[in-house]
PDB file of C-alpha atoms in Angstrom:
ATOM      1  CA  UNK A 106     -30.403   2.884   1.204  1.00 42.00           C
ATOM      2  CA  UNK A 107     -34.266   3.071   2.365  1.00 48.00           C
ATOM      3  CA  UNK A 108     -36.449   5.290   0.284  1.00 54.00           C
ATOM      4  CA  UNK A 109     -36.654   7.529   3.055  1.00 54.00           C
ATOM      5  CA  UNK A 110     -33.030   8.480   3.326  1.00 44.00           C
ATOM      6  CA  UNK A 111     -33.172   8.896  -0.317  1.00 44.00           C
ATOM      7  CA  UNK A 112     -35.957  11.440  -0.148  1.00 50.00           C
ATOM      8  CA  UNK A 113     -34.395  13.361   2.696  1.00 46.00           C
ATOM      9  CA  UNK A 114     -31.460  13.508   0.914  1.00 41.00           C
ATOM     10  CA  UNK A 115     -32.587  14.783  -2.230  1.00 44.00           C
ATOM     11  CA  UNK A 116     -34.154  17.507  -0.627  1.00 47.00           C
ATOM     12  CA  UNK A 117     -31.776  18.208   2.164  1.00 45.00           C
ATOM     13  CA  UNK A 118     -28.340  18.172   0.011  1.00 43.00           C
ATOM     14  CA  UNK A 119     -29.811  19.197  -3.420  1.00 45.00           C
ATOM     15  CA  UNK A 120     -30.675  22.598  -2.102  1.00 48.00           C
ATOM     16  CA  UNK A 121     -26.468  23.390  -1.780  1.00 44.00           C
ATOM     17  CA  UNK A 122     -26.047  22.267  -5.232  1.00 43.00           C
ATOM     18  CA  UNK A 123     -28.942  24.955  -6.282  1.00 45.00           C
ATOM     19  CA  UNK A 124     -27.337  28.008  -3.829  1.00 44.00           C
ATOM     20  CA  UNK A 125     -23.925  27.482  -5.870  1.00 42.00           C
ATOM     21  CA  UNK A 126     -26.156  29.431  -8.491  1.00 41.00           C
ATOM     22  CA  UNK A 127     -27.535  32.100  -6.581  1.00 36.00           C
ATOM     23  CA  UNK A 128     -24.611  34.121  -5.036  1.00 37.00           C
ATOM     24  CA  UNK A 129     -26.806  35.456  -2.298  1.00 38.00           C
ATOM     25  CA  UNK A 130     -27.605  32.097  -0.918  1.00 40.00           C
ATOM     26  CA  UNK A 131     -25.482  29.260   0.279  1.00 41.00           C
ATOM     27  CA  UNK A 132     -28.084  27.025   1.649  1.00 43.00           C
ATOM     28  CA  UNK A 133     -25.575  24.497   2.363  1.00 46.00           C
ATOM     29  CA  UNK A 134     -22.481  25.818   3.289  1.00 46.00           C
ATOM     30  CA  UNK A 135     -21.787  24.783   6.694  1.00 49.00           C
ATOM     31  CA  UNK A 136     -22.774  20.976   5.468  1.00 52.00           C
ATOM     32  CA  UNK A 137     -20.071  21.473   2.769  1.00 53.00           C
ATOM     33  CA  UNK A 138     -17.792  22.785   5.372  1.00 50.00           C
ATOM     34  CA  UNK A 139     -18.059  19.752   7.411  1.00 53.00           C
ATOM     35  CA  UNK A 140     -17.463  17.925   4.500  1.00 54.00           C
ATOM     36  CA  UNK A 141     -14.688  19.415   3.288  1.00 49.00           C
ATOM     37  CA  UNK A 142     -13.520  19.760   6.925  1.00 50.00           C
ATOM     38  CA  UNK A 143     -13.372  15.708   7.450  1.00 50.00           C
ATOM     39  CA  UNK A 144     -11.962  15.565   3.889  1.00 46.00           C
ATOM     40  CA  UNK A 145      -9.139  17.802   3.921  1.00 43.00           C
ATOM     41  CA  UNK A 146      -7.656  16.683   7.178  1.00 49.00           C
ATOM     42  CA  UNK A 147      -7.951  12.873   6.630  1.00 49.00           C
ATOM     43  CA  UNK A 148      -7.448  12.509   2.633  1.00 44.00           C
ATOM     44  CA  UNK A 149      -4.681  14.141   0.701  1.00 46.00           C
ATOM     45  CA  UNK A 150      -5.429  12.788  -2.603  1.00 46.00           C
ATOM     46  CA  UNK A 151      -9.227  13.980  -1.818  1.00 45.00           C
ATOM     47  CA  UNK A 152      -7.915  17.392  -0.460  1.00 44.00           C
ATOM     48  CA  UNK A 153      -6.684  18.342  -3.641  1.00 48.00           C
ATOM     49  CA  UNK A 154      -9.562  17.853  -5.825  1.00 49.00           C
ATOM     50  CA  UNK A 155     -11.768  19.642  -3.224  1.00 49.00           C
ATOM     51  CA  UNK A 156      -9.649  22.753  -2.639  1.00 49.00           C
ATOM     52  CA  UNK A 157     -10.662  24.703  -5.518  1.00 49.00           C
ATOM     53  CA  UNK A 158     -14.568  23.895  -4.384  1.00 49.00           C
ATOM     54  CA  UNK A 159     -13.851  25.036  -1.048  1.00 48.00           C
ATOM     55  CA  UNK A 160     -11.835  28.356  -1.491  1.00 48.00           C
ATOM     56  CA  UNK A 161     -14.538  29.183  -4.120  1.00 49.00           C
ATOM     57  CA  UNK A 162     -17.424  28.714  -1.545  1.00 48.00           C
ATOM     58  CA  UNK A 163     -15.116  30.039   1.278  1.00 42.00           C
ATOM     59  CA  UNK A 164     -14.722  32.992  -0.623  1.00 44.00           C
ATOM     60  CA  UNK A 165     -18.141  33.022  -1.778  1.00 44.00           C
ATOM     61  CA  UNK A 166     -17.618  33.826  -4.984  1.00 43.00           C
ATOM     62  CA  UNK A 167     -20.228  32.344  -7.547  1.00 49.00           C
ATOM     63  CA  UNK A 168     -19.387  28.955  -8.786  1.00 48.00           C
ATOM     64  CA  UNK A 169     -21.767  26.770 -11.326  1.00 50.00           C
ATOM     65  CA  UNK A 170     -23.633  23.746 -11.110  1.00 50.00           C
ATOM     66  CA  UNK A 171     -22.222  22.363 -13.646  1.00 52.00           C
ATOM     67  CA  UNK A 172     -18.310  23.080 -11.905  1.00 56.00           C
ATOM     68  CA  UNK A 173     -20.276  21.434  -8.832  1.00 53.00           C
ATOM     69  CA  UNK A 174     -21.437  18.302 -10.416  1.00 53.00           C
ATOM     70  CA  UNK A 175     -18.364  17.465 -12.382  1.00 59.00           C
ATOM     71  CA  UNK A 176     -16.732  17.829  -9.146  1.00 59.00           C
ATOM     72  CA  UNK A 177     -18.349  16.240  -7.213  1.00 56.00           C
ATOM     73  CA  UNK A 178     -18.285  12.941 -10.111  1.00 57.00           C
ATOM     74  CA  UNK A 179     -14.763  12.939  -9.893  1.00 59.00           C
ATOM     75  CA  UNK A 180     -14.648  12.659  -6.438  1.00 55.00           C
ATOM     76  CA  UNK A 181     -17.210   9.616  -6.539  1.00 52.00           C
ATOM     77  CA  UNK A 182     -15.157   8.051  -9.126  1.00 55.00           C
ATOM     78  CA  UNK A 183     -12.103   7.825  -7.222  1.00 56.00           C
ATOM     79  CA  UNK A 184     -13.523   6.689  -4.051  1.00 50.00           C
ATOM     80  CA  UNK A 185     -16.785   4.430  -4.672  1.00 47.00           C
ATOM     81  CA  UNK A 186     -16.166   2.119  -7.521  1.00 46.00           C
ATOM     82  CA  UNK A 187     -18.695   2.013 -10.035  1.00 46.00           C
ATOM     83  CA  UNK A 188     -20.110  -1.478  -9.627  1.00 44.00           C
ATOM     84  CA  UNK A 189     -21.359  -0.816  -6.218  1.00 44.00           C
ATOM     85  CA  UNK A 190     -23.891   1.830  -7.519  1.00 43.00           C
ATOM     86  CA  UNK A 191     -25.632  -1.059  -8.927  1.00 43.00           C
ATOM     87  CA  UNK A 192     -26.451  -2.451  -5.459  1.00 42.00           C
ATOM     88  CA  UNK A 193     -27.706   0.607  -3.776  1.00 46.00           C
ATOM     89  CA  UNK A 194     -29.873   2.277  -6.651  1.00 47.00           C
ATOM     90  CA  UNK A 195     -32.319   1.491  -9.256  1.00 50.00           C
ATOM     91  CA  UNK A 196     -30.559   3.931 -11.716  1.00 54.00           C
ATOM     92  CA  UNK A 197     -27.723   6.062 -12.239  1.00 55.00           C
ATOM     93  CA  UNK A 198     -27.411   8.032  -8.956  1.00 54.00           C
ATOM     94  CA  UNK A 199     -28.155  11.664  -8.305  1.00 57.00           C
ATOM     95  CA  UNK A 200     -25.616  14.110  -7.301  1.00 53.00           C
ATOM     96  CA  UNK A 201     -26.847  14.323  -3.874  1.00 55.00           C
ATOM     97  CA  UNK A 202     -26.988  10.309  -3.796  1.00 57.00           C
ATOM     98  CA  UNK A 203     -23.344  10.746  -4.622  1.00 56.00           C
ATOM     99  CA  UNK A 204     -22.956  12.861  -2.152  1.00 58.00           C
ATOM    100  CA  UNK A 205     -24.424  10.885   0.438  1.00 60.00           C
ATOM    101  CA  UNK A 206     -22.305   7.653  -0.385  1.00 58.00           C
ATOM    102  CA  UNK A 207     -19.165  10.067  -0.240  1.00 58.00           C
ATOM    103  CA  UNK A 208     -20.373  11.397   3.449  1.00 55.00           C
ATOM    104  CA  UNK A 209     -20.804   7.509   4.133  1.00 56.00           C
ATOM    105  CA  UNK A 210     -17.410   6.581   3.003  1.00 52.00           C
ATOM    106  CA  UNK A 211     -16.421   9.712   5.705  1.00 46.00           C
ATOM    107  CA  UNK A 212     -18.809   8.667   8.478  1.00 46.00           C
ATOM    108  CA  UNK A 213     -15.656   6.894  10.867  1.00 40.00           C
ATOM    109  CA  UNK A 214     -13.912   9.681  10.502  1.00 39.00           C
ATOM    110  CA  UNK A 215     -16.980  12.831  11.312  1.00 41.00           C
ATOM    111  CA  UNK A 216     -20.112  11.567  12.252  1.00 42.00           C
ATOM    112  CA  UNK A 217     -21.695  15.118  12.618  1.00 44.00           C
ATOM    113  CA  UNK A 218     -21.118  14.969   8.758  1.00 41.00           C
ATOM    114  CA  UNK A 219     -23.347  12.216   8.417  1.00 40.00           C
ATOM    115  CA  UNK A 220     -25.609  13.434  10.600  1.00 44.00           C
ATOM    116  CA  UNK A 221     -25.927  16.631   9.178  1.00 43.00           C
ATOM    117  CA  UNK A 222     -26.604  14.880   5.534  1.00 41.00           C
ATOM    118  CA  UNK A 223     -29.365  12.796   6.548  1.00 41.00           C
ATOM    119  CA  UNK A 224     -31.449  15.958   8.189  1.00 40.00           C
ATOM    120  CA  UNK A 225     -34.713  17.181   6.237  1.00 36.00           C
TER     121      UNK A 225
END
């Protein structure tokens, strides 16, 4: 991944993972709807681990980072095996790195998605 995408994701797709803190803001909800949109109606095995994320946001009741990250982890786990983070980053990726290589994986399926991730 260039250095560029890297930067513009940090800052695009971190900013959602800060709103799940704040219940007034939900910086990136309709990026996570997307998301969740692609993810839901093509992956059953991913469905279920994301439903409780996306009723939560839906709903917009207050969820933590921490619920958000572990999430999000698991998710990674399942679908991008470990060994390829060691071709695409320096060091042990960031959520929102995650994030990106999970939007990736989903890119055939939505491209708005990926679109969407890769905007400042």
């Amino acid at each position: 991944m260039k250095q560029n995408d890297r930067e513009k994701v940090k800052t695009g797709i971190s900013d959602f993972l800060i709103a799940y803190d704040c219940p007034s803001g939900y910086v990136g909800f309709p990026i996570l709807c997307d998301l969740l949109k692609a993810a839901l109606e093509n992956y059953t095995e991913l469905a279920s681990n994301l439903k409780s994320i996306y009723l939560s946001v839906a709903h917009k009741r207050k969820i933590t980072r921490l619920c958000v990250e572990r999430n999000l982890h698991t998710l990674v786990e399942k679908w991008l095996p470990q060994p390829k983070f060691g071709l695409l980053f320096d060091q042990e990726p960031t959520n929102a790195e995650l994030l990106y290589l999970l939007a990736k994986k989903l890119r055939y399926l939505n491209c708005s998605v990926y679109d969407t991730l890769l905007m400042p």
